[in-house]
Tab-separated table of C-alpha atoms in Angstrom:
chain	number	residue	atom	x	y	z
A	24	UNK	CA	-12.844	6.358	12.421
A	25	UNK	CA	-10.734	4.321	14.835
A	26	UNK	CA	-7.730	2.753	13.131
A	27	UNK	CA	-8.766	-0.720	14.262
A	28	UNK	CA	-11.868	-0.474	12.029
A	29	UNK	CA	-9.985	0.557	8.867
A	30	UNK	CA	-10.336	-1.740	5.896
A	31	UNK	CA	-9.654	-1.430	2.179
A	32	UNK	CA	-12.624	-0.654	-0.091
A	33	UNK	CA	-11.273	-2.588	-3.100
A	34	UNK	CA	-13.383	-5.617	-4.012
A	35	UNK	CA	-11.447	-8.768	-3.155
A	36	UNK	CA	-8.878	-7.015	-0.939
A	37	UNK	CA	-8.891	-8.224	2.657
A	38	UNK	CA	-6.437	-5.677	4.081
A	39	UNK	CA	-7.367	-4.204	7.437
A	40	UNK	CA	-5.404	-2.104	9.868
A	41	UNK	CA	-5.115	-5.054	12.250
A	42	UNK	CA	-4.207	-7.836	9.772
A	43	UNK	CA	-1.834	-5.830	7.550
A	44	UNK	CA	0.934	-4.266	9.643
A	45	UNK	CA	2.916	-1.679	7.723
A	46	UNK	CA	0.121	-1.117	5.206
A	47	UNK	CA	-1.063	2.480	4.928
A	48	UNK	CA	-4.706	3.396	4.365
A	49	UNK	CA	-5.486	6.459	2.253
A	50	UNK	CA	-8.699	8.450	2.083
A	51	UNK	CA	-10.049	9.468	-1.308
A	52	UNK	CA	-9.089	12.889	-2.668
A	53	UNK	CA	-11.733	15.263	-1.348
A	54	UNK	CA	-10.638	18.827	-2.045
A	55	UNK	CA	-12.404	20.722	-4.867
A	56	UNK	CA	-9.212	20.894	-6.943
A	57	UNK	CA	-8.839	17.087	-6.610
A	58	UNK	CA	-12.228	16.256	-8.168
A	59	UNK	CA	-10.708	14.792	-11.344
A	60	UNK	CA	-8.331	12.593	-9.356
A	61	UNK	CA	-11.188	11.416	-7.105
A	62	UNK	CA	-13.321	10.486	-10.122
A	63	UNK	CA	-10.425	8.556	-11.663
A	64	UNK	CA	-9.865	6.601	-8.430
A	65	UNK	CA	-13.573	5.691	-8.308
A	66	UNK	CA	-13.519	4.618	-11.974
A	67	UNK	CA	-10.390	2.506	-11.463
A	68	UNK	CA	-11.832	0.757	-8.406
A	69	UNK	CA	-14.889	-0.223	-10.510
A	70	UNK	CA	-17.187	-0.877	-7.596
A	71	UNK	CA	-20.996	-0.803	-7.668
A	72	UNK	CA	-23.671	-0.836	-5.002
A	73	UNK	CA	-25.661	-4.064	-4.598
A	74	UNK	CA	-28.610	-2.499	-6.456
A	75	UNK	CA	-26.381	-1.656	-9.450
A	76	UNK	CA	-26.100	2.082	-8.815
A	77	UNK	CA	-22.769	3.875	-8.872
A	78	UNK	CA	-20.749	3.492	-5.687
A	79	UNK	CA	-19.443	6.617	-3.971
A	80	UNK	CA	-16.836	6.586	-1.213
A	81	UNK	CA	-17.717	8.185	2.117
A	82	UNK	CA	-15.441	10.393	4.198
A	83	UNK	CA	-14.366	7.230	6.054
A	84	UNK	CA	-13.680	5.055	2.985
A	85	UNK	CA	-10.047	3.990	2.624
A	86	UNK	CA	-7.888	2.274	0.017
A	87	UNK	CA	-4.743	0.480	1.129
A	88	UNK	CA	-1.215	1.107	-0.090
A	89	UNK	CA	-1.102	-2.355	-1.719
A	90	UNK	CA	-2.976	-0.901	-4.706
A	91	UNK	CA	-0.327	1.710	-5.507
A	92	UNK	CA	2.928	1.184	-7.385
A	93	UNK	CA	5.683	0.972	-4.784
A	94	UNK	CA	3.086	0.483	-1.999
A	95	UNK	CA	2.789	4.239	-1.493
A	96	UNK	CA	0.487	6.893	-2.940
A	97	UNK	CA	2.265	9.677	-4.842
A	98	UNK	CA	1.032	13.264	-5.032
A	99	UNK	CA	2.935	14.193	-8.199
A	100	UNK	CA	0.700	14.008	-11.264
A	101	UNK	CA	2.273	11.687	-13.832
A	102	UNK	CA	3.894	9.477	-11.183
A	103	UNK	CA	2.902	5.783	-11.567
A	104	UNK	CA	1.502	5.793	-8.008
A	105	UNK	CA	-0.678	8.891	-8.520
A	106	UNK	CA	-3.666	6.585	-9.094
A	107	UNK	CA	-4.295	3.085	-7.699
A	108	UNK	CA	-3.398	0.548	-10.382
A	109	UNK	CA	-2.844	-2.831	-8.692
A	110	UNK	CA	-6.016	-4.843	-8.172
A	111	UNK	CA	-7.018	-8.451	-7.389
A	112	UNK	CA	-7.431	-10.718	-10.406
A	113	UNK	CA	-11.229	-10.550	-10.008
A	114	UNK	CA	-10.910	-7.178	-11.816
A	115	UNK	CA	-9.698	-8.911	-14.990
A	116	UNK	CA	-13.095	-10.513	-15.537
A	117	UNK	CA	-16.137	-8.741	-16.922
A	118	UNK	CA	-17.473	-5.796	-14.961
A	119	UNK	CA	-20.708	-7.607	-14.132
A	120	UNK	CA	-18.861	-10.394	-12.362
A	121	UNK	CA	-17.913	-8.037	-9.545
A	122	UNK	CA	-21.399	-8.506	-8.129
A	123	UNK	CA	-20.914	-12.263	-7.677
A	124	UNK	CA	-20.081	-13.465	-4.201
A	125	UNK	CA	-16.586	-14.160	-2.984
A	126	UNK	CA	-17.227	-17.905	-2.960
A	127	UNK	CA	-18.029	-18.032	-6.672
A	128	UNK	CA	-14.893	-16.016	-7.384
A	129	UNK	CA	-12.768	-18.442	-5.378
A	130	UNK	CA	-14.443	-21.462	-6.996
A	131	UNK	CA	-13.616	-20.131	-10.442
A	132	UNK	CA	-10.085	-19.294	-9.421
A	133	UNK	CA	-9.469	-22.739	-7.959
A	134	UNK	CA	-10.881	-24.534	-11.007
A	135	UNK	CA	-8.470	-22.614	-13.259
A	136	UNK	CA	-5.412	-23.380	-11.144
A	137	UNK	CA	-3.369	-26.476	-11.790
A	138	UNK	CA	-3.483	-29.272	-9.258
A	139	UNK	CA	0.085	-28.604	-8.115
A	140	UNK	CA	-0.723	-24.947	-7.334
A	141	UNK	CA	-3.921	-25.993	-5.596
A	142	UNK	CA	-2.071	-28.518	-3.441
A	143	UNK	CA	0.530	-25.901	-2.507
A	144	UNK	CA	-2.189	-23.550	-1.231
A	145	UNK	CA	-4.197	-26.244	0.575
A	146	UNK	CA	-4.357	-25.562	4.298
A	147	UNK	CA	-3.146	-21.970	3.972
A	148	UNK	CA	-5.172	-19.111	5.382
A	149	UNK	CA	-7.318	-16.933	3.126
A	150	UNK	CA	-4.828	-14.095	3.646
A	151	UNK	CA	-2.040	-16.287	2.250
A	152	UNK	CA	-4.207	-17.127	-0.766
A	153	UNK	CA	-5.165	-13.479	-1.335
A	154	UNK	CA	-1.525	-12.413	-1.146
A	155	UNK	CA	-1.086	-13.994	-4.567
A	156	UNK	CA	-4.214	-12.508	-6.143
A	157	UNK	CA	-2.964	-9.072	-7.273
A	158	UNK	CA	-2.010	-8.619	-10.899
A	159	UNK	CA	1.291	-7.289	-12.141
A	160	UNK	CA	1.304	-3.714	-13.321
A	161	UNK	CA	1.881	-3.568	-17.033
A	162	UNK	CA	2.598	-0.341	-18.852
A	163	UNK	CA	1.472	2.598	-16.731
A	164	UNK	CA	1.081	6.084	-18.126
A	165	UNK	CA	0.010	9.016	-15.939
A	166	UNK	CA	-0.640	6.550	-13.140
A	167	UNK	CA	-3.190	4.490	-15.106
A	168	UNK	CA	-2.414	1.129	-16.692
A	169	UNK	CA	-3.499	0.309	-20.242
A	170	UNK	CA	-5.850	-2.343	-18.892
A	171	UNK	CA	-7.637	0.121	-16.596
A	172	UNK	CA	-7.664	3.064	-19.030
A	173	UNK	CA	-10.530	1.492	-21.018
A	174	UNK	CA	-12.852	1.947	-18.023
A	175	UNK	CA	-12.327	5.698	-17.664
A	176	UNK	CA	-11.985	6.854	-21.279
């Protein structure tokens, strides 16, 4: 895949190779001994196909470094960046809401923001708005936050 076509597979993330200089794009673990890690990444990303079936990454699917603690994937099991754990706030809502369109997500987000915050973001590009949409990482154990652990246990 040409680098210019690389984009992040995380719902709500707008990172691409061209609009995110310095951001790295990682392929999903694909070796037989990495099967458990691959399955955990898929579970943490919580993505579904349009028809409701389970989503599976292809050989060309990438996740950007913005979703890893320290903006870099770690290969040491137990390291906080061993699994992706930083996701847009759309992941805090119910799992079913991930199928709603981006517009409805933004509408809900804007209605919850105070008028001062809304005025501050008025006129800014979507990338500037999305820059502020990733949640803080709470307690992380074995690379998986408490909030995300409930989806893979």
